[in-house]
Coordinates of C-alpha atoms in Angstrom, one line a residue:
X5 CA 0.0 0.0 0.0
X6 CA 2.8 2.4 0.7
X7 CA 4.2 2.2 -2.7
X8 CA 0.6 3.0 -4.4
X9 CA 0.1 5.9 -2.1
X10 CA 3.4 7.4 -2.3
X11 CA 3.5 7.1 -6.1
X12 CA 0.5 8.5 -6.5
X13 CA 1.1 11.9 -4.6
X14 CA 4.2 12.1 -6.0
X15 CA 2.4 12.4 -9.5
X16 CA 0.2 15.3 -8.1
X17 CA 3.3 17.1 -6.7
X18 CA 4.9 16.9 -10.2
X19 CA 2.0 18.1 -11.7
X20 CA 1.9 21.0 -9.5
X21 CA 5.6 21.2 -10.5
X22 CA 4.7 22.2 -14.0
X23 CA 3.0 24.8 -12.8
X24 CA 4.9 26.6 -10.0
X25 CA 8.6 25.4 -11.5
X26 CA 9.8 26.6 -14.9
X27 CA 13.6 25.3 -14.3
X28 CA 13.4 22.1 -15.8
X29 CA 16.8 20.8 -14.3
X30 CA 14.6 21.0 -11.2
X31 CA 11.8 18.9 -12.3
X32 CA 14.4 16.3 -13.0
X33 CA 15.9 16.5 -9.3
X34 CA 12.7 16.9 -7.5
X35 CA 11.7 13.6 -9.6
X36 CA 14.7 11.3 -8.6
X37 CA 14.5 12.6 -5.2
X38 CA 10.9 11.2 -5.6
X39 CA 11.8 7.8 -6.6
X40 CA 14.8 7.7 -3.9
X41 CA 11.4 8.6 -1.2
X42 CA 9.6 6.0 -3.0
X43 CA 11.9 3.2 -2.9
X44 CA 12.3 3.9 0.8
X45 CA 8.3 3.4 1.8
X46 CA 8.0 0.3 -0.1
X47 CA 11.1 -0.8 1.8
X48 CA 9.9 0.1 5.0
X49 CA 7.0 -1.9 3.6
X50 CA 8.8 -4.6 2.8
X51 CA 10.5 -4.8 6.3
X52 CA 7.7 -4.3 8.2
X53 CA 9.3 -0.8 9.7
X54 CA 6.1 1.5 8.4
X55 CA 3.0 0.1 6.4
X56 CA 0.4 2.5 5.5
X57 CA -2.4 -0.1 6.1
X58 CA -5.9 0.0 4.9
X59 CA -8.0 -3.0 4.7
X60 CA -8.6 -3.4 1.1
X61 CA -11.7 -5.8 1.4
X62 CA -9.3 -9.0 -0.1
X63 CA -8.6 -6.5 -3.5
X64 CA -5.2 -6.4 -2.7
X65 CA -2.6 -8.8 -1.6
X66 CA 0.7 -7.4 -0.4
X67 CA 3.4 -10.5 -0.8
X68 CA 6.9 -10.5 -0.6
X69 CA 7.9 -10.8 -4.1
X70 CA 5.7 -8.5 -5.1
X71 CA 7.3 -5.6 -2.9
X72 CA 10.2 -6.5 -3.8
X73 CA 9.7 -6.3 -7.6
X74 CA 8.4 -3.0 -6.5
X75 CA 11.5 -1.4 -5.7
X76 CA 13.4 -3.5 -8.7
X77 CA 10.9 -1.0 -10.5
X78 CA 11.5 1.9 -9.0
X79 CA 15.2 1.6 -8.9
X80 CA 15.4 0.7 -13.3
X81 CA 13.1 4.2 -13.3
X82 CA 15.3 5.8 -11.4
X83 CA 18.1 4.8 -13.7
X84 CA 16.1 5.8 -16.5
X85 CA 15.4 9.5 -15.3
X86 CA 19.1 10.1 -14.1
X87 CA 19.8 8.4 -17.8
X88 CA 17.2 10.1 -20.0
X89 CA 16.4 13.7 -17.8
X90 CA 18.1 15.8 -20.5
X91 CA 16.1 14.2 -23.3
X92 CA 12.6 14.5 -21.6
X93 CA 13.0 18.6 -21.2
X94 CA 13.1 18.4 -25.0
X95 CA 9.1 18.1 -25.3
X96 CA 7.6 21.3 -24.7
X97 CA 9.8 22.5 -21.7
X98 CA 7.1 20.3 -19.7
X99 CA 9.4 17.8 -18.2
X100 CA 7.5 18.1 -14.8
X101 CA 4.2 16.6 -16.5
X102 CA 6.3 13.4 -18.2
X103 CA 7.5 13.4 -14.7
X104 CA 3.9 12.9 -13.3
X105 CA 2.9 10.5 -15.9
X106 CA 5.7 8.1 -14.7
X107 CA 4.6 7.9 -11.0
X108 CA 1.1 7.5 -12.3
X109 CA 2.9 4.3 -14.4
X110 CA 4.5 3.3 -11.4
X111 CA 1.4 2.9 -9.6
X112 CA -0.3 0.9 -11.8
X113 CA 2.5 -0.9 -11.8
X114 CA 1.9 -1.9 -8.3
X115 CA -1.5 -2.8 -8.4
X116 CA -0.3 -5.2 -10.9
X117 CA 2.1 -6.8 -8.7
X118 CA -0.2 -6.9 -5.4
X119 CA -3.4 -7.3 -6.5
X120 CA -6.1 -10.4 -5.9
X121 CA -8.9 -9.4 -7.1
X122 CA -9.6 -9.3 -10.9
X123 CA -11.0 -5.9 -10.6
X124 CA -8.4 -4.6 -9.4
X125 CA -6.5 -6.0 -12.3
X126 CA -8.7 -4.0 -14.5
X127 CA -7.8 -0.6 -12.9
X128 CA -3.8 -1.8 -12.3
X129 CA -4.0 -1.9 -16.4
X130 CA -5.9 0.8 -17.0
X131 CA -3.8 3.3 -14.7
X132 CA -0.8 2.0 -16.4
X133 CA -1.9 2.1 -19.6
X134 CA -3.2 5.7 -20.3
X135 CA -0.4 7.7 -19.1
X136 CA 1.1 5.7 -22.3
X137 CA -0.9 6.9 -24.7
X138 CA -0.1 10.2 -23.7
X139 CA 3.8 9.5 -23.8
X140 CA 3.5 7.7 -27.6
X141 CA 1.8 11.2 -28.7
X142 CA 4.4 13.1 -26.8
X143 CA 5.8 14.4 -30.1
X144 CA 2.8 16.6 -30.8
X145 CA 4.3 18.0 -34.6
X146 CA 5.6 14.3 -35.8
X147 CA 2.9 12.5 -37.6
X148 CA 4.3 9.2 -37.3
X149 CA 3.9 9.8 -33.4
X150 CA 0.5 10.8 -33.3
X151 CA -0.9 8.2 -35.6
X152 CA 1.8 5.7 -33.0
X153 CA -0.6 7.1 -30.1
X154 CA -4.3 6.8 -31.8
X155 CA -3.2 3.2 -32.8
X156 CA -2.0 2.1 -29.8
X157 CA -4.8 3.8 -27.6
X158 CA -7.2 2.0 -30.2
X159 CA -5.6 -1.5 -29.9
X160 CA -5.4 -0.7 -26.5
X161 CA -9.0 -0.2 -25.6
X162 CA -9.8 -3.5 -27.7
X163 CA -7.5 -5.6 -26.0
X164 CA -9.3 -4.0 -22.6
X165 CA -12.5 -5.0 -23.8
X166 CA -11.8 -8.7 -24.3
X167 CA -10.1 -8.8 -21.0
X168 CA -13.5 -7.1 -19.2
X169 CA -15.6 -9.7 -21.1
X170 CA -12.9 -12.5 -19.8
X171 CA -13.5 -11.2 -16.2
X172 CA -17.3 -11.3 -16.8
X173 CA -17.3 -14.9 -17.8
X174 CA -14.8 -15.6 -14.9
X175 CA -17.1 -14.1 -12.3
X176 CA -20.7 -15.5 -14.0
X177 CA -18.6 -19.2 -13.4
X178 CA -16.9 -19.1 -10.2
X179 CA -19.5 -16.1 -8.4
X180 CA -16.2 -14.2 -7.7
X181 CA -13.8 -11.4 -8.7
X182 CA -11.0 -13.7 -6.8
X183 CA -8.2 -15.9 -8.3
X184 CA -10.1 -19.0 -6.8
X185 CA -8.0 -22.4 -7.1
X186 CA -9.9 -24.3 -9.8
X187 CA -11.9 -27.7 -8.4
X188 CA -10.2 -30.4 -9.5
X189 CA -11.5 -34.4 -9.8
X190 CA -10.6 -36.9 -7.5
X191 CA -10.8 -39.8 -9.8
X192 CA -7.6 -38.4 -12.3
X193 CA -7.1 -34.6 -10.7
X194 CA -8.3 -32.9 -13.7
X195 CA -10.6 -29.4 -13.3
X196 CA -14.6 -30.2 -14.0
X197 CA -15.6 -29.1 -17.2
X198 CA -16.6 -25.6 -16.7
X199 CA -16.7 -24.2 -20.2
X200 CA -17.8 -20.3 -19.1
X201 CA -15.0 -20.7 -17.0
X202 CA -12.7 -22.0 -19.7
X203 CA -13.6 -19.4 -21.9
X204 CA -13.4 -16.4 -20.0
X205 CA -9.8 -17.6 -19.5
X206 CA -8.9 -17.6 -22.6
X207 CA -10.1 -14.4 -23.0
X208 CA -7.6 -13.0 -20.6
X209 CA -5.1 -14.6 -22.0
X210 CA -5.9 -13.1 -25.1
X211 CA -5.8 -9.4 -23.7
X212 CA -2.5 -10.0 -21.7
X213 CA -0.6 -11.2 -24.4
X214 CA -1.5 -7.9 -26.0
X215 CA -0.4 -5.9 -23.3
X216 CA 2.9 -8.0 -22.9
X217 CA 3.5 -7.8 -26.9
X218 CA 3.4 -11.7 -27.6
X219 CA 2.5 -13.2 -30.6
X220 CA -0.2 -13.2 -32.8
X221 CA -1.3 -10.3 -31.1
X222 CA 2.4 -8.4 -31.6
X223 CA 1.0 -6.4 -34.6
X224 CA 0.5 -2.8 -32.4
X225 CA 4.2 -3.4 -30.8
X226 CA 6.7 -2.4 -34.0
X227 CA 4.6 0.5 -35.7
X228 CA 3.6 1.8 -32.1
X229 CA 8.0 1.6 -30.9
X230 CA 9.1 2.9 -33.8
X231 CA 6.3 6.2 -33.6
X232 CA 6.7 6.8 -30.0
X233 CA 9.4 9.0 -29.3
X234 CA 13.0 7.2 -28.5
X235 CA 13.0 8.4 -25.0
X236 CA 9.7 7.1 -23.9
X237 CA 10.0 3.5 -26.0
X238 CA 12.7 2.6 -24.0
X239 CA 10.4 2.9 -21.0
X240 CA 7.8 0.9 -22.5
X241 CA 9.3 -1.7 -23.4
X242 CA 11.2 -2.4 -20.2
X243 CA 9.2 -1.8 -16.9
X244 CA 5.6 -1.9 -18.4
X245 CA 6.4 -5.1 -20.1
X246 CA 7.6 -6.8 -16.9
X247 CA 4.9 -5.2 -14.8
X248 CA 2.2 -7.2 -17.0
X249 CA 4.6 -10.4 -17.0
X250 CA 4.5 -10.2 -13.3
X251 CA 0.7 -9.6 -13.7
X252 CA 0.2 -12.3 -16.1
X253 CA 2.5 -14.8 -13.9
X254 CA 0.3 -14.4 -10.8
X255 CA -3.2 -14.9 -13.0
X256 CA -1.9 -18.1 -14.3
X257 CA 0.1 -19.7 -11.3
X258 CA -3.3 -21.0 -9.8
X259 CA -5.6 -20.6 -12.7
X260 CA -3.6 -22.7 -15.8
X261 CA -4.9 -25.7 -14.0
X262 CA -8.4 -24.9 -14.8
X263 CA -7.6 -25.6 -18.3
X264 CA -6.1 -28.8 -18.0
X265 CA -4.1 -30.2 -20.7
X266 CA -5.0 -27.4 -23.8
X267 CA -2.7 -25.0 -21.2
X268 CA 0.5 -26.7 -22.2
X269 CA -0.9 -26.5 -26.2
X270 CA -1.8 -23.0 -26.1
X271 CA 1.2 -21.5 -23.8
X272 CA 3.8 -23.8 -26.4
X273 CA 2.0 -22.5 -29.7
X274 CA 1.8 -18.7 -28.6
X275 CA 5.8 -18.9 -26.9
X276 CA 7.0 -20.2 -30.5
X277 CA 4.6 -17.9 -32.6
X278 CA 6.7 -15.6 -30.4
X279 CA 9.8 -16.4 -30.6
X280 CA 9.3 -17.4 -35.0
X281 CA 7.7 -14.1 -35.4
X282 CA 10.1 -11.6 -33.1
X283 CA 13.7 -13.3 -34.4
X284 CA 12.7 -13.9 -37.8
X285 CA 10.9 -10.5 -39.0
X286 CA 13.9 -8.6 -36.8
X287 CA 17.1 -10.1 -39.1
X288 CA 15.1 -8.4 -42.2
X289 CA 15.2 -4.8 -40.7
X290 CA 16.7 -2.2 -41.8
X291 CA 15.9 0.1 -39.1
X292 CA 17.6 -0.4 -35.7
X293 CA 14.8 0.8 -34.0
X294 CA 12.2 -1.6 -35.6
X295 CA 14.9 -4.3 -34.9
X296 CA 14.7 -3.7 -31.5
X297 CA 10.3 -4.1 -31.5
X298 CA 10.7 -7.1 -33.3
X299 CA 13.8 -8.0 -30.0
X300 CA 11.5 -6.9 -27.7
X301 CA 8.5 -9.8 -29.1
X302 CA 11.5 -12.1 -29.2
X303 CA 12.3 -11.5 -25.7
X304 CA 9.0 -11.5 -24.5
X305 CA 8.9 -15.7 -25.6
X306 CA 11.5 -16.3 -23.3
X307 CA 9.6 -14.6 -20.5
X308 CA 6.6 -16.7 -21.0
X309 CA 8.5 -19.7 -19.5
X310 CA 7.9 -19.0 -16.1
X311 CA 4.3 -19.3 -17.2
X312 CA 4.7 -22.9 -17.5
X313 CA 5.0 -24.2 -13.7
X314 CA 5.6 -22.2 -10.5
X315 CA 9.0 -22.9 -9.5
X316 CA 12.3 -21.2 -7.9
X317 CA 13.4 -20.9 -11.6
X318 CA 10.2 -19.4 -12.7
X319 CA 10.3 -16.9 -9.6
X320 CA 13.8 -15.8 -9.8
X321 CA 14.0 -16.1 -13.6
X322 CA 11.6 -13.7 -14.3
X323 CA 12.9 -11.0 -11.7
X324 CA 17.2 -11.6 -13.2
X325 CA 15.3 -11.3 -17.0
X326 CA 13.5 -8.2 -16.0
X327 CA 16.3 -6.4 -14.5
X328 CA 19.2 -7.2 -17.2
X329 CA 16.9 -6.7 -20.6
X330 CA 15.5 -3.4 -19.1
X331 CA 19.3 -2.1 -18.6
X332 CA 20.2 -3.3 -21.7
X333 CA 16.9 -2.1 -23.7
X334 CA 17.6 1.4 -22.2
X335 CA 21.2 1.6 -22.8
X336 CA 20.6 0.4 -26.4
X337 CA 17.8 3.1 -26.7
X338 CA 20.2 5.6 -24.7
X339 CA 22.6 5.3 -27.4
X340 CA 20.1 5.7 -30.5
X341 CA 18.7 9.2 -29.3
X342 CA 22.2 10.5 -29.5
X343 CA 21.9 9.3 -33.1
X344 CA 20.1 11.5 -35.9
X345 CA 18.7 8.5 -37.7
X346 CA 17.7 5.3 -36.9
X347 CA 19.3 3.1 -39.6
X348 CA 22.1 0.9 -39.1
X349 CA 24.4 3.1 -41.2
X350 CA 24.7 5.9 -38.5
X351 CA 26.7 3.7 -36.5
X352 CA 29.3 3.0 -39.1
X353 CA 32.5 3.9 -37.6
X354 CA 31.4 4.8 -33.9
X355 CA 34.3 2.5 -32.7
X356 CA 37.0 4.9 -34.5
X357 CA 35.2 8.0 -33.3
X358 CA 34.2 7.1 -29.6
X359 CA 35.5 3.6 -28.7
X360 CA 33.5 3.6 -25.3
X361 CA 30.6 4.4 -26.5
X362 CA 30.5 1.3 -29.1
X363 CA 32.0 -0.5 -25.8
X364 CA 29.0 0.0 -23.8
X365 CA 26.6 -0.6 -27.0
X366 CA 28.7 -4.0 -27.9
X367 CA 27.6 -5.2 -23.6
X368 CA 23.9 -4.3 -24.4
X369 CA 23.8 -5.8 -27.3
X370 CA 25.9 -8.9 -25.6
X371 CA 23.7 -9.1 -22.7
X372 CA 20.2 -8.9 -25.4
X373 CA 21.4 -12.1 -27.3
X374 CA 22.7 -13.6 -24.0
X375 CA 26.2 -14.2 -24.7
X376 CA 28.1 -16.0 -21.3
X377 CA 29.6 -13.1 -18.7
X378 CA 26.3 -10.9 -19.1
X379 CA 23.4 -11.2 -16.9
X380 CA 21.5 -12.1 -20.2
X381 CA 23.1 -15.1 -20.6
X382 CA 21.9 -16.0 -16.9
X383 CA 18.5 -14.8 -17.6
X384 CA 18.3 -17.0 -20.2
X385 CA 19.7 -20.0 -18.5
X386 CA 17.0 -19.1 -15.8
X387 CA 14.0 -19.6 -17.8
X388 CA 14.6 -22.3 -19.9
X389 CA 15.7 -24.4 -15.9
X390 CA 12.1 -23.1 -15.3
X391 CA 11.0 -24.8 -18.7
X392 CA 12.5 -28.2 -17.4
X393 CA 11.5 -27.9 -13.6
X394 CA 7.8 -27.4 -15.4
X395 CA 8.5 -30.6 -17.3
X396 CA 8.3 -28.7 -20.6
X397 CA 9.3 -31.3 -23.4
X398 CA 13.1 -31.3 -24.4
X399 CA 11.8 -29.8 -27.9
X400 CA 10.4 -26.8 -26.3
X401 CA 13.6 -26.2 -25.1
X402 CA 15.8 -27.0 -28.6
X403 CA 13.3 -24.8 -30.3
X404 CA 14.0 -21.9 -27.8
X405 CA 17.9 -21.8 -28.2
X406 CA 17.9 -22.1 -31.7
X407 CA 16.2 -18.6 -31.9
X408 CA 18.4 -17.5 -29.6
X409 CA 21.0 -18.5 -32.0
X410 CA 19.4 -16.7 -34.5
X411 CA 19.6 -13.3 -32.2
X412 CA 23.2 -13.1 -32.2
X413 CA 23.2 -12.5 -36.0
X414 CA 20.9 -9.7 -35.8
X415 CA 22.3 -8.2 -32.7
X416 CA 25.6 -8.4 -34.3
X417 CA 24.5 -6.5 -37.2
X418 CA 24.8 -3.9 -35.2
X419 CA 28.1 -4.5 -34.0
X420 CA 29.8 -5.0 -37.5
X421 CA 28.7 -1.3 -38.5
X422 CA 30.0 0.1 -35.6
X423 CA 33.6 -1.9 -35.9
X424 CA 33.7 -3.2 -39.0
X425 CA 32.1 -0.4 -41.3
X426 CA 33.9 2.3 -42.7
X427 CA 32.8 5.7 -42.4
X428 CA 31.6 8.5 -39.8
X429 CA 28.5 7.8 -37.5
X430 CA 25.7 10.1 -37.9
X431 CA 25.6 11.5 -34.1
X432 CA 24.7 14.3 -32.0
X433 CA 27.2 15.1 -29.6
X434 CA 27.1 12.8 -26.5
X435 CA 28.4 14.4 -23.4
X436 CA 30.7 12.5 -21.2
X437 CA 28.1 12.4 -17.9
X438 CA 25.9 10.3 -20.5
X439 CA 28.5 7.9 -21.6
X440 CA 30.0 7.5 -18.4
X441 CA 26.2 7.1 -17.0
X442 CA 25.8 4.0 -20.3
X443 CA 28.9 2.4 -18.5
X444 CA 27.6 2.3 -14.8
X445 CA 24.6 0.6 -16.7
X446 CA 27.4 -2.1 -18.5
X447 CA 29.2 -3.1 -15.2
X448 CA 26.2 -3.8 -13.7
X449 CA 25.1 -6.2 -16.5
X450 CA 28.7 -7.6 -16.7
X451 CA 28.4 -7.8 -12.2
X452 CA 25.0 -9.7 -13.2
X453 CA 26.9 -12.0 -15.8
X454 CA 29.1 -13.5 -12.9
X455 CA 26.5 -13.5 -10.0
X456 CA 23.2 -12.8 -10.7
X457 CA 22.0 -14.1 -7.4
X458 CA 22.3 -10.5 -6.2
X459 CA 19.1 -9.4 -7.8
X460 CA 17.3 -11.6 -5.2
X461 CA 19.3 -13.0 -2.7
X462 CA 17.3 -10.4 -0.7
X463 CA 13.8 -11.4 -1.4
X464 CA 14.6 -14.6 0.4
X465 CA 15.7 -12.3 4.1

């Protein structure tokens, strides 16, 4: 409760910001000193030293994994703003209000990971969800970003839609909102057939995998990344994709059983649609920000494991993937806003020109296709041990590194231009605070790559 209060009045007092501030360097301090405030309710939370306790009627659930993927949130964001704060002021000196709509973010974020109640995954979602459609229009005078916002706000509120009419049929079979434990049989331990149940089910699967970007309901993600202004794409994909994967995790732990054996068909076909459709449509871009969409679908298939069993693999798999791809997503994106076009071209060269720089880039990229000594490679390794603990058939798991495989050769793309093309990369000028900020981001990945039990030894204290 302490981190959805907190986060929420610290998206007022931004707003108010806007108004009463005009130095925007402010609006950038007052933010992180936010996040630092934040970080430190949810861990008094989290420790039991202050809880701001209401009794939420059973809507909400406050467990110990969820806090703590709380402040893995609030942390990556804070990284992000100290990262990005220059960038933001760029929009209509109104950094204070992009400010605002990131607390709002976060605390939709938290709903999502403390909530037990289906309505309250409705309004989790929704409070996450518009302040995004406000961030992919943020470019008000680029076409390409407004028509990114209506189409995303449109697919959006369809994808919402199916999930409400999931709910419905999940509350007109079961006579709740809860996540009740399906009834199984005694005779083989399979649910009864409940097909209203079945179906509304389905239904929310349908509408997650839209919000989480997995195929065959990908189609928004690419056009919507690649419209949305560099700054804010980074964001989305990194800590609203894990905030529905968490969501999505705790749905299906105790409800997958309630569709027996089609669960293991459905999760297997959607995880290789997935990963086919993300690592095979990315090696034919041109554009290294479409690449990156079409990464971000890929990466999303490997997140799905932990939807196959609940496990230690599943649990801590899912919290090491989160943390490594969103450093590695936003140093990736750091390093394309400093670049005046998004083709591979304009890195031709960057290794002559600013070694450390294409040093940095080379980790993300390393840590993206999981190559050994970055915590991608460990991520990886995390949730394909959460496949097998699950039982998940050997072929599953071929299938999986094979488009891993195939990755690398897009992610080295990007390499090769930057140390094997000849030429001049088309830059801005990157101050040294920002490349030195890219590098802090690298070490920690690299840290991750040798022991990525520090990500959550803690949530076991």
């Amino acid at each position: 409760m302490n981190a959805i209060i907190v986060s929420t009045l610290l998206g007022v007092i931004m707003m108010f910001c806007s108004w009463g501030i005009k130095n925007q360097k402010t609006h950038q301090t007052i933010a992180l000193v936010g996040l630092f405030v934040l970080i430190l309710s949810n861990l008094a939370q989290l420790n039991g030293w202050f809880v701001i306790d209401f009794d939420t009627k059973g809507m909400l659930a406050f467990t110990r994994f969820g806090l703590f993927v709380n402040n893995l949130f609030f942390i990556i964001t804070f990284i992000y703003i100290w990262l990005n704060g220059e960038e933001i002021t760029k929009f209509d000196n109104q950094a204070a209000d992009f400010y605002a709509l990131f607390f709002f973010i976060l605390c939709g974020a938290s709903i999502l990971t403390s909530f037990d109640n289906l309505l309250m995954l409705f309004i989790g979602i929704e409070i996450l969800s518009i302040p995004l459609y406000i961030l992919t229009g943020a470019d008000k005078k680029n076409l390409f970003s407004n028509e990114a916002a209506l189409k995303y706000f449109l697919m959006g509120s369809f994808s919402t839609g199916i999930l409400l009419l999931g709910i419905t049929f999940i509350y007109g079979a079961t006579g709740s909102f809860h996540l009740v434990e399906p009834i199984l049989r005694a005779s083989d331990g399979l649910p009864q057939e409940q097909m209203i149940l079945s179906a509304g089910l389905l239904l929310v699967f349908a509408a997650m995998n839209f919000k989480v970007s997995a195929a065959p309901f990908h189609f928004w993600t690419p056009d919507v990344y690649d419209g949305a202004p560099t700054v804010f794409t980074s964001f989305m994909a990194t800590i609203v994709k894990a905030a529905g994967f968490i969501a999505f995790i705790t749905i299906f732990n105790s409800q997958s059983k309630a569709l027996g054996y089609t669960w293991e068909l459905i999760l297997s076909f959607v995880i290789i649609a997935t990963l086919l459709v993300g690592n095979i449509v990315a090696v034919f871009q041109r554009s290294v920000k479409r690449m990156l969409a079409y990464s971000s679908i890929a990466q999303a298939g490997f997140m799905l494991f932990a939807l196959y069993g609940k496990s230690s693999f599943a649990e801590e798999g899912i919290i090491l993937y989160a943390v490594v791809y969103s450093l590695a997503t936003m140093g990736v994106f750091g390093v394309l806003i400093k670049m005046k076009e998004n083709s591979f071209e304009a890195f031709h060269g960057l290794a002559k020109s600013n070694p450390l720089l294409a040093f940095v880039t080379t980790i993300f990229l390393f840590s993206l296709a999981g190559i050994p000594l970055t915590g991608g490679f460990f991520a990886k390794y995390y949730m394909l041990n959460a496949l097998y603990a699950a039982g998940a058939g050997l072929w599953l798991i071929i299938i999986a590194i094979l488009f891993a495989a195939v990755s690398v050769y897009y992610y080295f793309k990007l390499v090769q231009a930057m140390y094997f093309n000849s030429g001049e990369p088309n830059m801005y000028e990157v101050p040294k605070k920002y490349t030195y900020t890219l590098l802090v981001m690298a070490i920690l990945l690299l840290i991750l790559g040798v022991f990525p039990s520090l990500v959550f030894n803690y949530l076991y204290f």
